[in-house]
Coordinates of C-alpha atoms in Angstrom, one line a residue:
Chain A
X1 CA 0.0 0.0 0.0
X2 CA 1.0 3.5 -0.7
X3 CA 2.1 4.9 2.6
X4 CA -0.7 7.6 4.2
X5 CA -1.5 8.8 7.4
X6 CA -4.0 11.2 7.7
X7 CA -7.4 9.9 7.3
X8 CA -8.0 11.8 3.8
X9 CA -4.5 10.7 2.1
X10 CA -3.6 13.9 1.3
X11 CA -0.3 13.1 2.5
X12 CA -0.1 10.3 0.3
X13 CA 3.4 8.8 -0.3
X14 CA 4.5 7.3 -3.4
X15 CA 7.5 4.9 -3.4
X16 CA 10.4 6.2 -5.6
X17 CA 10.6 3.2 -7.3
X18 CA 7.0 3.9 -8.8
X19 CA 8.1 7.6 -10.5
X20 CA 8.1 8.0 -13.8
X21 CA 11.6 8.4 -15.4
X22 CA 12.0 12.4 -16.4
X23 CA 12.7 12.8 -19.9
X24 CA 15.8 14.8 -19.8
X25 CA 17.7 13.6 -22.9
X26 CA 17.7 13.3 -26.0
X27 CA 16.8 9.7 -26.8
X28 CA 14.0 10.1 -24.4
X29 CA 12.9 13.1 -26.1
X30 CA 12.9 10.4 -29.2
X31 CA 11.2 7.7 -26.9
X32 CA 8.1 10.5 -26.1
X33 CA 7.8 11.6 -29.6
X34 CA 7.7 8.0 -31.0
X35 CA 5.4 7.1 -28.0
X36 CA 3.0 9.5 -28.5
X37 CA 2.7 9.4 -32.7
X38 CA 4.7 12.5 -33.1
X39 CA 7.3 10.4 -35.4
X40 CA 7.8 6.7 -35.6
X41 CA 5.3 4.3 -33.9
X42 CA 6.7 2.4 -31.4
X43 CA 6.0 -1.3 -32.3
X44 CA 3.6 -1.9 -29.7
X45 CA -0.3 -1.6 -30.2
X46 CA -1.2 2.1 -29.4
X47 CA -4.6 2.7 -27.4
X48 CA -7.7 4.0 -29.4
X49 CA -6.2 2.7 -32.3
X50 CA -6.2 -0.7 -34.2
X51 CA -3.0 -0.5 -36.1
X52 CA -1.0 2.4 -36.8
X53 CA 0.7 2.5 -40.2
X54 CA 4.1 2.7 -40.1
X55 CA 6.2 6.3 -40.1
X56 CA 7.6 7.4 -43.2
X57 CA 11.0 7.1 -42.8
X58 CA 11.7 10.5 -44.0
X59 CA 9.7 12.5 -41.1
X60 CA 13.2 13.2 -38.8
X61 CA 13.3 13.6 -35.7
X62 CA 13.9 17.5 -36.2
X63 CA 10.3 17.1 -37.9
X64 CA 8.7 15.9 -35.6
X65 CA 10.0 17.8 -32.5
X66 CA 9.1 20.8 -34.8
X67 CA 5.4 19.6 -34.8
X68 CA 5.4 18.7 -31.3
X69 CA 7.0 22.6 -30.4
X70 CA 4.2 24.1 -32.9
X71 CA 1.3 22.3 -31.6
X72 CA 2.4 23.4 -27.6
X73 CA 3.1 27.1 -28.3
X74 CA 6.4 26.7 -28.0
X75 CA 9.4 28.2 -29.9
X76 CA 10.1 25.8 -33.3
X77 CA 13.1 25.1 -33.6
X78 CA 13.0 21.5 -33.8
X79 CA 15.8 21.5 -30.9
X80 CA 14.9 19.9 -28.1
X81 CA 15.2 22.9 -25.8
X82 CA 14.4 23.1 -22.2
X83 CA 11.0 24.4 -23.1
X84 CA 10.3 21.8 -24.8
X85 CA 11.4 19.2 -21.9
X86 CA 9.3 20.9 -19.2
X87 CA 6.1 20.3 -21.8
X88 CA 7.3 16.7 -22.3
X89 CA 7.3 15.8 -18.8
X90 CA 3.9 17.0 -17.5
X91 CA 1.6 15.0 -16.6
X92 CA -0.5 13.6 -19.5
X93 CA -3.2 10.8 -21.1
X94 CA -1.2 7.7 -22.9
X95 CA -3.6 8.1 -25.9
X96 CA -0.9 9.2 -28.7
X97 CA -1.5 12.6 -29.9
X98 CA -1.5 12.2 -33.7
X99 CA -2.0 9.7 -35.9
X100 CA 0.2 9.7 -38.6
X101 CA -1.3 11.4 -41.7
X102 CA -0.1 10.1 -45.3
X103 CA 2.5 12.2 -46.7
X104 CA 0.0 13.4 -48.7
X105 CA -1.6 15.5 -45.8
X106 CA 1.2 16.1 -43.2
X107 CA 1.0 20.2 -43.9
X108 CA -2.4 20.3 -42.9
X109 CA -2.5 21.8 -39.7
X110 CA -2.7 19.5 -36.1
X111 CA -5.9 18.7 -34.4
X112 CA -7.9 19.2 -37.5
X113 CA -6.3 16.4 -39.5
X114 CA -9.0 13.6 -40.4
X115 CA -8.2 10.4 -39.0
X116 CA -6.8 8.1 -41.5
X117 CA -9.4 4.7 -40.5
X118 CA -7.9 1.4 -42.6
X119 CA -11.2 0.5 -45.0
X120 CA -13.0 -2.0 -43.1
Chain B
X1 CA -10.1 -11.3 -16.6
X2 CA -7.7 -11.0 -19.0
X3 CA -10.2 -12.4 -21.9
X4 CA -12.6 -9.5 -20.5
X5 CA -10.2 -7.2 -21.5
X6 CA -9.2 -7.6 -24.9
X7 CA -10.6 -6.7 -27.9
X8 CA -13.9 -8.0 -28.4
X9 CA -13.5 -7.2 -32.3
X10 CA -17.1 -8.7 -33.0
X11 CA -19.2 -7.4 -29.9
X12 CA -17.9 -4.0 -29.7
X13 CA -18.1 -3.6 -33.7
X14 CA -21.0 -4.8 -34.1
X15 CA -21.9 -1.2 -31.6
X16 CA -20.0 0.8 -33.8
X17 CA -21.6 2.6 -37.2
X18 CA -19.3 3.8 -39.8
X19 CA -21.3 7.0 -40.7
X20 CA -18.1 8.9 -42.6
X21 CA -17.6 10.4 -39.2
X22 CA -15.1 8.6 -36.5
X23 CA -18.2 7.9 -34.4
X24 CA -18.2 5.2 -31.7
X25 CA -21.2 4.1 -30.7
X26 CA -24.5 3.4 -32.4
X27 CA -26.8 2.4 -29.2
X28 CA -28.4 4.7 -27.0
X29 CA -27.4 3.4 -23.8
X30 CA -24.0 2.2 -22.8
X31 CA -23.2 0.7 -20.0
X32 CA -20.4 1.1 -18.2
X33 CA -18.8 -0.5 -14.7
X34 CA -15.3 0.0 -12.3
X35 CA -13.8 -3.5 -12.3
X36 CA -13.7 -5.2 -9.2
X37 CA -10.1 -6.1 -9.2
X38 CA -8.9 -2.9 -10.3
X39 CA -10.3 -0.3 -7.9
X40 CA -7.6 2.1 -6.7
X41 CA -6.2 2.4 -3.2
X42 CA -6.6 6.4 -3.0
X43 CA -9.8 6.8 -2.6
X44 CA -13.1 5.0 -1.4
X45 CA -14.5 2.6 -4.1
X46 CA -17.9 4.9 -3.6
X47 CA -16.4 7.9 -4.2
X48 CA -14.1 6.6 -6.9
X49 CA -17.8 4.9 -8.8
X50 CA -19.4 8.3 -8.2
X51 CA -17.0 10.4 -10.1
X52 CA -17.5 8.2 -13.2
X53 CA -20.8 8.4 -12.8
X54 CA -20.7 12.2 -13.0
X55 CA -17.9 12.1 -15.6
X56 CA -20.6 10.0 -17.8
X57 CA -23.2 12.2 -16.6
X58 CA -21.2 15.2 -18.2
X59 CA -21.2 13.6 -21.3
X60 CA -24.7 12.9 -21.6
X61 CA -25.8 16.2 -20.8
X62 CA -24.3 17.4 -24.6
X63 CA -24.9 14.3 -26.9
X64 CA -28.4 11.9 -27.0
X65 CA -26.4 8.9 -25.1
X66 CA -27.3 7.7 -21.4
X67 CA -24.8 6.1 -19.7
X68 CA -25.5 3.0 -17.1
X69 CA -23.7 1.8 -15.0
X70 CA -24.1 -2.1 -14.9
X71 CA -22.5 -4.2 -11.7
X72 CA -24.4 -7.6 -13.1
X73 CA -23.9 -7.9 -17.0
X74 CA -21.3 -10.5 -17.8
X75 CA -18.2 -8.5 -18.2
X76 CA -17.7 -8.7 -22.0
X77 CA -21.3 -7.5 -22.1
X78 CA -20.6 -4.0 -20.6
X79 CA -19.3 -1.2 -22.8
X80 CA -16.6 0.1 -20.9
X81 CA -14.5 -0.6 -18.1
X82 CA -12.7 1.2 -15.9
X83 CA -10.0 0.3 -13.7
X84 CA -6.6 1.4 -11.6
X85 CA -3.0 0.1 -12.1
X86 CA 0.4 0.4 -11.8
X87 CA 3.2 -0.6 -14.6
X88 CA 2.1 -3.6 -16.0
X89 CA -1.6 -3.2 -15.6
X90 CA -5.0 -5.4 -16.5
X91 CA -3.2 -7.1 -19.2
X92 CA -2.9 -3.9 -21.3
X93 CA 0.4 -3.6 -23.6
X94 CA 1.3 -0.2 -22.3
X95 CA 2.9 -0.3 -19.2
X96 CA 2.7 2.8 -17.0
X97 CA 5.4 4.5 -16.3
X98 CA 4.5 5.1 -12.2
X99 CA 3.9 8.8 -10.8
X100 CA 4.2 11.9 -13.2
X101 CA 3.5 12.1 -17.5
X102 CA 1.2 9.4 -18.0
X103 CA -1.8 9.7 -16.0
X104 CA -4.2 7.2 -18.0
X105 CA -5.2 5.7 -21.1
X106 CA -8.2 4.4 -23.0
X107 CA -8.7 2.0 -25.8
X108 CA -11.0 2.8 -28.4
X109 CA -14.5 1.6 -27.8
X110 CA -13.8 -0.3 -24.8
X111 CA -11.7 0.2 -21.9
X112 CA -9.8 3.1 -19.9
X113 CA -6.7 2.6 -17.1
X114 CA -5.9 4.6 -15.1
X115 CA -2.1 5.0 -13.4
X116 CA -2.5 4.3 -9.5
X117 CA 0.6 5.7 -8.9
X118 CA -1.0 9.2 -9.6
X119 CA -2.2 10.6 -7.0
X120 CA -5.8 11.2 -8.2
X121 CA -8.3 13.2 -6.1
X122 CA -12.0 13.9 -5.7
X123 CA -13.5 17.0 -7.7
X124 CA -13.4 18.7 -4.2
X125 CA -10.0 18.9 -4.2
X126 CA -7.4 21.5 -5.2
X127 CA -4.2 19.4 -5.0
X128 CA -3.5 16.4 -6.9
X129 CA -4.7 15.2 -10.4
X130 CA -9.2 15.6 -10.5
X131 CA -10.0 11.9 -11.0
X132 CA -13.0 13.5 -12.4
X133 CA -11.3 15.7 -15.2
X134 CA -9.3 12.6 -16.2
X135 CA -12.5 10.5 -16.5
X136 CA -14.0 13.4 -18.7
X137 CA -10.6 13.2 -20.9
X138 CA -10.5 8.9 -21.2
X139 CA -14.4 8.7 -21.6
X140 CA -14.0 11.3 -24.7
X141 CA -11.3 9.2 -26.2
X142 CA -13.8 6.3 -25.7
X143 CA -16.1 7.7 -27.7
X144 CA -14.6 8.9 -30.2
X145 CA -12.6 12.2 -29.8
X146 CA -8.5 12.7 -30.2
X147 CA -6.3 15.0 -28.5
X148 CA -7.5 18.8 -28.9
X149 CA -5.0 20.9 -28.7
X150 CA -7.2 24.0 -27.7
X151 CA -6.4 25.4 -24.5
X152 CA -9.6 25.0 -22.4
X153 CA -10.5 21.8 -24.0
X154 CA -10.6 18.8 -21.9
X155 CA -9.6 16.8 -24.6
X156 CA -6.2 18.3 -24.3
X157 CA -3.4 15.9 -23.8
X158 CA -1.9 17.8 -20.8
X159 CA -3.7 17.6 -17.3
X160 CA -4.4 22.0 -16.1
X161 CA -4.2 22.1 -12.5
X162 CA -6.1 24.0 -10.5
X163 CA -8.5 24.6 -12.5
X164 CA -11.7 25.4 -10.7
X165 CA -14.6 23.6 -11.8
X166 CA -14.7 22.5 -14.3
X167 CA -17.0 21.9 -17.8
X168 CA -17.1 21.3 -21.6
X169 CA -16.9 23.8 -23.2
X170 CA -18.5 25.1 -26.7
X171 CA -15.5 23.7 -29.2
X172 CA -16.0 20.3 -27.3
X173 CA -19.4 20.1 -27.2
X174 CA -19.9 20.7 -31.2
X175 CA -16.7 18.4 -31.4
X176 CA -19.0 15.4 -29.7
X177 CA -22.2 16.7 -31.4
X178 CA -20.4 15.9 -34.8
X179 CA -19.8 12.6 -33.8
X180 CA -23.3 11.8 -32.4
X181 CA -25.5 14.4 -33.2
X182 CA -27.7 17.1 -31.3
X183 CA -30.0 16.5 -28.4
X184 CA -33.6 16.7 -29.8
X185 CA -37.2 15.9 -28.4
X186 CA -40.4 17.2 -27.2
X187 CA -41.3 19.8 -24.5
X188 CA -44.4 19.8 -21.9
X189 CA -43.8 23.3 -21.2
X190 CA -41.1 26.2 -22.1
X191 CA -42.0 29.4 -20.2
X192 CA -40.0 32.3 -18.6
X193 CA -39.9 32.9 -15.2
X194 CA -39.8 36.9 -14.3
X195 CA -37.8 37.9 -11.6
X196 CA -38.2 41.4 -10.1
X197 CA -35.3 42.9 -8.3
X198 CA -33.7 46.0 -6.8
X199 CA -29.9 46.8 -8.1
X200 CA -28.0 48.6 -5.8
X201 CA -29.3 52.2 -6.6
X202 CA -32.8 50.8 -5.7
X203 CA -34.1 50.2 -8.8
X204 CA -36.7 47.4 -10.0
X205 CA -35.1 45.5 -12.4
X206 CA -36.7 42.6 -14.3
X207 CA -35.1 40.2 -15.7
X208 CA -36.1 36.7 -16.5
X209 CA -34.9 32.8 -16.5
X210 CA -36.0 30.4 -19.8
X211 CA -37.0 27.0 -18.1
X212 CA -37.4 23.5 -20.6
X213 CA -39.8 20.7 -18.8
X214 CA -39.8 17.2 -19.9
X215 CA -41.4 14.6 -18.1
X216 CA -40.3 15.0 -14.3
X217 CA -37.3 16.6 -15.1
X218 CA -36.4 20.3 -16.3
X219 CA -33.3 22.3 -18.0
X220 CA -33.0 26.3 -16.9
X221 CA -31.6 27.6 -20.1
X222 CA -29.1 30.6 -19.9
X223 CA -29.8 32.9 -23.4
X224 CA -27.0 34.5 -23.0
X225 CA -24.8 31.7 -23.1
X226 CA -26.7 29.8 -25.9
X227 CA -26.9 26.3 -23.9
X228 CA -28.5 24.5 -20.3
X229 CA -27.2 25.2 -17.1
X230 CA -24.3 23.3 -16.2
X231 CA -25.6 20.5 -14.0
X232 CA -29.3 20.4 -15.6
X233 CA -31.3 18.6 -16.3
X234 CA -32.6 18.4 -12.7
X235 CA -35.9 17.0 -11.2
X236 CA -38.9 19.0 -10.8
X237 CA -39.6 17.8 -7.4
X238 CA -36.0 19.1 -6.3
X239 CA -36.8 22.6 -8.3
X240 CA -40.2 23.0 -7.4
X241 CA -42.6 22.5 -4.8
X242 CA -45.8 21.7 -4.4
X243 CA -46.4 21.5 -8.2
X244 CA -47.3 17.8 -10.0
X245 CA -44.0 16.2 -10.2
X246 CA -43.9 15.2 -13.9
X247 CA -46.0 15.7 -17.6
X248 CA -47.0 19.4 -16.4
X249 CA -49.5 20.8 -19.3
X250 CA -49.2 24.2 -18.9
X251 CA -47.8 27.5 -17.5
X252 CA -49.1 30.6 -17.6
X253 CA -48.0 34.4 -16.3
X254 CA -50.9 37.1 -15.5
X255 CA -48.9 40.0 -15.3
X256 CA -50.4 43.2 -14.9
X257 CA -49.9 46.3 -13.3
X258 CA -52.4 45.0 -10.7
X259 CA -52.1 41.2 -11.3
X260 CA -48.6 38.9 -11.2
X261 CA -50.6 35.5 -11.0
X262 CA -48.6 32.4 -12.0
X263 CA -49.9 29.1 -12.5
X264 CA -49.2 25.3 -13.7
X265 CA -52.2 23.5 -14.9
X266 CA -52.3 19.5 -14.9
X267 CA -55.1 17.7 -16.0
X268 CA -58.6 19.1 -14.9
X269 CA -56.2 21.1 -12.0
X270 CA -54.3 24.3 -11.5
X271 CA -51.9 25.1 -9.2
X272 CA -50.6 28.8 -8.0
X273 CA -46.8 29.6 -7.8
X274 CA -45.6 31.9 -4.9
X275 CA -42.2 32.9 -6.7
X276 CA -41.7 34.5 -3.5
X277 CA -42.1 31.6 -0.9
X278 CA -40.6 29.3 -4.1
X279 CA -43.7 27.1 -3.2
X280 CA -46.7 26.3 -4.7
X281 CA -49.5 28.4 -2.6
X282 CA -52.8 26.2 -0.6
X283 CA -54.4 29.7 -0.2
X284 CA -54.5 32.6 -2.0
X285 CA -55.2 35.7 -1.1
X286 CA -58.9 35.3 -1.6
X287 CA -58.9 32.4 0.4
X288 CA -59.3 30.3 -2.5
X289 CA -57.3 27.0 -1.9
X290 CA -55.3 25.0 -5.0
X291 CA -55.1 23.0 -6.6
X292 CA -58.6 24.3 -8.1
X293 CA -60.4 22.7 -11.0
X294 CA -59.4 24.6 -14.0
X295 CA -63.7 25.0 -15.0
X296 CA -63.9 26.9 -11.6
X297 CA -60.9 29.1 -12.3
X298 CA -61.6 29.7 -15.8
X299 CA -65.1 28.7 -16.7
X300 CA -65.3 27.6 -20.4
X301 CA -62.3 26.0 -20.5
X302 CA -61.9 22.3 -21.1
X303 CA -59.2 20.5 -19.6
X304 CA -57.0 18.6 -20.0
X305 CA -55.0 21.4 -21.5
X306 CA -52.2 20.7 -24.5
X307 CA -50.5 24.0 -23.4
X308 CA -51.6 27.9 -22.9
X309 CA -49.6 31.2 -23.2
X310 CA -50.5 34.6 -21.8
X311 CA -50.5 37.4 -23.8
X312 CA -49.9 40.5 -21.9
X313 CA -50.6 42.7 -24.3
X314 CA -54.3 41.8 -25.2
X315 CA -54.6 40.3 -21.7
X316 CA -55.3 37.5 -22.9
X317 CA -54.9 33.4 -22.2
X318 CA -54.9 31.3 -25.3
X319 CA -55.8 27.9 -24.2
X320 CA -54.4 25.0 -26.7
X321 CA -56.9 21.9 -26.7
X322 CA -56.3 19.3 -29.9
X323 CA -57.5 21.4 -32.7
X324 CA -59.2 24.1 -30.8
X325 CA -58.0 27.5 -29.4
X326 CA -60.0 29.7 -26.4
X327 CA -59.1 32.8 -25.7
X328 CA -60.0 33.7 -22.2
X329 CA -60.1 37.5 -21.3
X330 CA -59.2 37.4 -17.7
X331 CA -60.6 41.0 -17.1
X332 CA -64.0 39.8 -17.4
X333 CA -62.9 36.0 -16.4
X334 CA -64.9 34.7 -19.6
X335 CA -63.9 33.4 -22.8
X336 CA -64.3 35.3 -25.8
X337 CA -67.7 35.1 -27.8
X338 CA -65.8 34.3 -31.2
X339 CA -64.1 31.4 -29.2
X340 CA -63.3 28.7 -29.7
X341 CA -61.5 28.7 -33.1
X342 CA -59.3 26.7 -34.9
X343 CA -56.1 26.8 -34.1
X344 CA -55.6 27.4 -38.5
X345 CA -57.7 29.9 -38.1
X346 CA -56.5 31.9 -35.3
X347 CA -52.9 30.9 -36.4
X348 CA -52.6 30.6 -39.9
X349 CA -49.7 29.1 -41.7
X350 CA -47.5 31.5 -43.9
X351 CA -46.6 28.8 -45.5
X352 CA -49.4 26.5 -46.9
X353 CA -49.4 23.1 -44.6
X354 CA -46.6 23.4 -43.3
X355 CA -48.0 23.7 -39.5
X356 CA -48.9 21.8 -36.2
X357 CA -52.6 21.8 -36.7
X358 CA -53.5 19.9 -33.2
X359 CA -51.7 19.2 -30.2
X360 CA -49.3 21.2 -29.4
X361 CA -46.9 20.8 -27.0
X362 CA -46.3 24.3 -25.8
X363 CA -46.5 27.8 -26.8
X364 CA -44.2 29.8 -25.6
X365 CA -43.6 33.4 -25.2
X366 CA -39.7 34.5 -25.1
X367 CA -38.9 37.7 -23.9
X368 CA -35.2 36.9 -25.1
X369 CA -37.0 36.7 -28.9
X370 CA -40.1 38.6 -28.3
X371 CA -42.1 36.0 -30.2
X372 CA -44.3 33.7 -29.7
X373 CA -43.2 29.6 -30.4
X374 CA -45.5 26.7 -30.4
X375 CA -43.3 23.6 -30.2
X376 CA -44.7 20.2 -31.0
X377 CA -42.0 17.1 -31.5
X378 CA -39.3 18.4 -32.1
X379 CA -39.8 21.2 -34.4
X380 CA -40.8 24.6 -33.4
X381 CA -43.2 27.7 -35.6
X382 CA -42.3 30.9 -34.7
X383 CA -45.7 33.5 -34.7
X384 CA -44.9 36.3 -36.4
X385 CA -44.5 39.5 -33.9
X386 CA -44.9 42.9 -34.4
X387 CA -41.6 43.5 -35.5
X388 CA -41.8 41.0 -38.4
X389 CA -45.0 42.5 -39.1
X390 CA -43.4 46.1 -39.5
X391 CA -41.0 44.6 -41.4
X392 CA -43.0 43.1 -44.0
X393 CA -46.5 43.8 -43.4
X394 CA -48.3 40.9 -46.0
X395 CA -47.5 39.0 -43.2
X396 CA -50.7 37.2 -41.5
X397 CA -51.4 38.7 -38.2
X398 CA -50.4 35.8 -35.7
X399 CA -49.2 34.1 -38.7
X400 CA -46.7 31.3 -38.1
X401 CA -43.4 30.5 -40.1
X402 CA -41.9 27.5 -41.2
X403 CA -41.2 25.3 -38.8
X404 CA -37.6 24.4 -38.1
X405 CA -35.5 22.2 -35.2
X406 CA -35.8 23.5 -32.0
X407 CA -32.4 21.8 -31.6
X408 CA -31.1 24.4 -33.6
X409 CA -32.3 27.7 -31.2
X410 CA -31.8 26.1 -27.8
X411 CA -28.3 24.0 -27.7
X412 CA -27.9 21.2 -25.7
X413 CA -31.0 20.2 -24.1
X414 CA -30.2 16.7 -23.5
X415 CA -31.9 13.8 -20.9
X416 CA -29.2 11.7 -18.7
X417 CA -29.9 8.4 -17.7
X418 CA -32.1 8.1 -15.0
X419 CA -30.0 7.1 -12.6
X420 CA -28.2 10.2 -12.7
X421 CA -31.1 12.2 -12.6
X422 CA -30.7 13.3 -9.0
X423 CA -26.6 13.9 -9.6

């Protein structure tokens, strides 16, 4: 059991070994992105969706850091920037935040982009 | 349990309609249930099962879909489960990754998880992550909706803190409504309650609140923000007392500079309102006790009523009965000689047939339009008023225009499940 003591938890304590790992490098910056359909899908099955196509190879990591900065407000410039960390480590739902349009699409703007469903 | 929670790729497509848009759900009720191994440890499993209830409840208060929660159905027969974990969780293939970034998850059409190593609070909290918001968030992926990136949207994929309460707002609710439609439906009454205060410098002000009632619940609606009261529907009985609790016929103003009578008529009975008192009055001031019988009140007219309006300026009541209308002139307490008429005749149709004909539902007078409505279904005619008359004056006197969606002039007037009802 998480350790508590007063009777409405507020002083709940969580076990350091339970903490999420801070993204504070680059190759987890890579991990996030690829996690959360910013670039290339991770090979595990992402929630609320059957099956991702795979990335284009051609969308960089550059790309899709500069897609992640422009759809947070933040400054693009594709580096990964200490802005850019602090936004990657709040907390946050698992449900990636893009799906990955065909290349056909990618300059249409974020949020608005149709969601590419596999003909049934 | 672990068979409960995968895929069930016939069951839960067999739910889903493919109608161009990414809509989830085709069925009008889903159910929905907190699995039994999977509560959290943070808070009570009561208080954990009530905020999903009101998270669904929020929900069904913008799209035509009740939410149940179902604690008996075999567990591949509910819609969507809910439950808490930590890393490796419920035989999902995402792992969590323990306290801080990911909060929860959901898979389409099915289920949402929630990371127990968060520290997730109750609504009334300021500290911590709002189970509630979080349920709002998952439960929209469930049904359809990605990641917003709108600040203010509670489909964003970053948790706000301290927000206060919390609701959806206008881009999520037409985001929703394009997946599953608008609320629409039939009214017992609309009608708009005139409240008469002093501001500060002493002055009567009037100003009024639009009120929906279906069946034995009720929606205030707020004009100026184009939608329901956060929280409504509510039930009569809790808004109201003393009045029938449910399938009210009619409501109707007398206000005069002498006179500020209102009533709600049921069957052969009327009751009197004491805005006042907020209770319905046993006595009035002429000793008369309610309910009366509506042939005593207002001799000549037939009950029971489809609906009545007052209009203040001819001091007038119309009475709405099937076909008919009687216009009762409460000066001399007496219907009008030339009464009853048909409705057709007394309300012609600018349009040839297109118009209600016979039982309506309600007529309603807005002060926020200044026009008359009748509703009946779903679809509203709007009378024509004096200023459409000096706009165009062919028009018919009392003339009524095309009918059109009553969804479509008062947003969001949605039932919840039942269940909720008293939420």
């Amino acid at each position: 059991e998480a350790l508590f003591h007063s009777r409405d938890r507020s002083d709940l304590e969580l076990s350091p070994l339970h903490q999420a790992r801070p993204i504070a490098d680059l190759q987890a910056a890579q991990r996030f992105l690829s996690r959360y359909g910013w670039s290339a899908v991770s090979s595990a099955r992402s929630p609320n969706l059957e099956r991702t196509t795979e990335a284009p190879a051609s969308i960089s990591l550059a790309d899709a850091m500069r897609r992640f900065q422009k759809a947070n407000a933040l400054p693009v410039s594709g580096k990964l920037d200490t802005a850019t960390l602090v936004a990657m480590n709040k907390p946050r739902c698992g449900v990636p935040d893009t799906q990955l349009p065909s290349q056909t699409t990618l300059s249409t703007p974020l949020g608005l982009q149709p969601r590419a469903r596999p003909k049934r | 349990f672990l068979q409960m929670l995968l895929p069930k790729l016939d069951r839960q497509q067999e739910d889903s309609s493919h109608s161009g848009a990414t809509r989830a759900f085709s069925r009008k009720t889903l159910t929905w249930r907190l699995v039994g191994e999977a509560y959290s440890s943070q808070l009570s499993v009561d208080e954990q099962r009530y905020i999903f209830k009101l998270a669904f409840r929020m929900w069904s208060e913008v799209i035509p879909l009740n939410f149940r929660e179902d604690l008996t159905a075999p567990g591949a027969m509910v819609n969507i489960k809910l439950g808490f974990g930590r890393g490796r969780h419920l035989g999902c293939t995402r792992v969590f990754d323990g306290s801080g970034q990911e909060f929860a998850h959901a898979w389409r059409l099915g289920d949402i998880h929630f990371d127990d190593d968060e520290h997730f609070t109750p609504p009334t909290s300021d500290t911590g992550i709002s189970l509630l918001k979080v349920a709002v968030h998952e439960i929209g992926h469930v049904l359809g909706l990605p990641h917003i990136y709108r600040t203010g949207s509670i489909m964003h994929p970053n948790y706000t803190p301290h927000e206060p309460a919390f609701e959806l707002d206008w881009s999520d609710r037409k985001a929703i409504q394009k997946l599953y439609g608008s609320c629409k439906g039939s009214f017992d009454i609309a009608f708009d309650w005139i409240r008469k205060e002093r501001n500060q410098y002493g002055e009567m002000m009037v100003r009024f609140s639009t009120y929906f009632f279906r069946n034995s619940w009720y929606w205030l609606y707020e004009n100026r923000n184009n939608r329901t009261r956060y929280g409504d529907p509510i039930q009569i009985l809790t808004g109201w007392h003393g009045i029938p609790a449910e399938n009210i016929d009619a409501f109707v103003h007398i206000w005069t500079r002498r006179r500020d009578e209102r009533y709600f008529f049921k069957g052969s009975q009327y009751w009197r309102y004491d805005g006042d008192k907020d209770q319905a009055l046993l006595e009035d001031e002429q000793g008369r006790s309610y309910p009366r019988l509506i042939s005593e009140g207002f001799p000549g007219i037939p009950s029971p009523l489809d609906t009545a309006f007052y209009d203040r300026k001819k001091q007038l009541i119309y009475f709405f009965k099937e076909s008919f209308v009687f216009a009762f002139d409460i000066n001399r307490n007496q219907v009008l000689n030339s009464y009853p008429m048909k409705l057709t005749e007394v309300f012609p149709a600018i349009t040839p047939q297109n118009h209600p004909f016979r039982n309506i539902d309600s007529a309603y007078y807005s002060y926020a339009h200044n026009s008359i409505f009748f509703f009946k279904g779903n679809a509203y005619w709007k009378v024509v008023s004096e200023k459409d008359k000096q706009q165009n004056s062919r028009l018919p006197s009392n003339g009524l225009f095309p009918k059109k969606h009553i969804s479509e002039k008062w947003f969001d007037l949605c039932d919840v499940h039942i269940s909720t009802l008293n939420m």
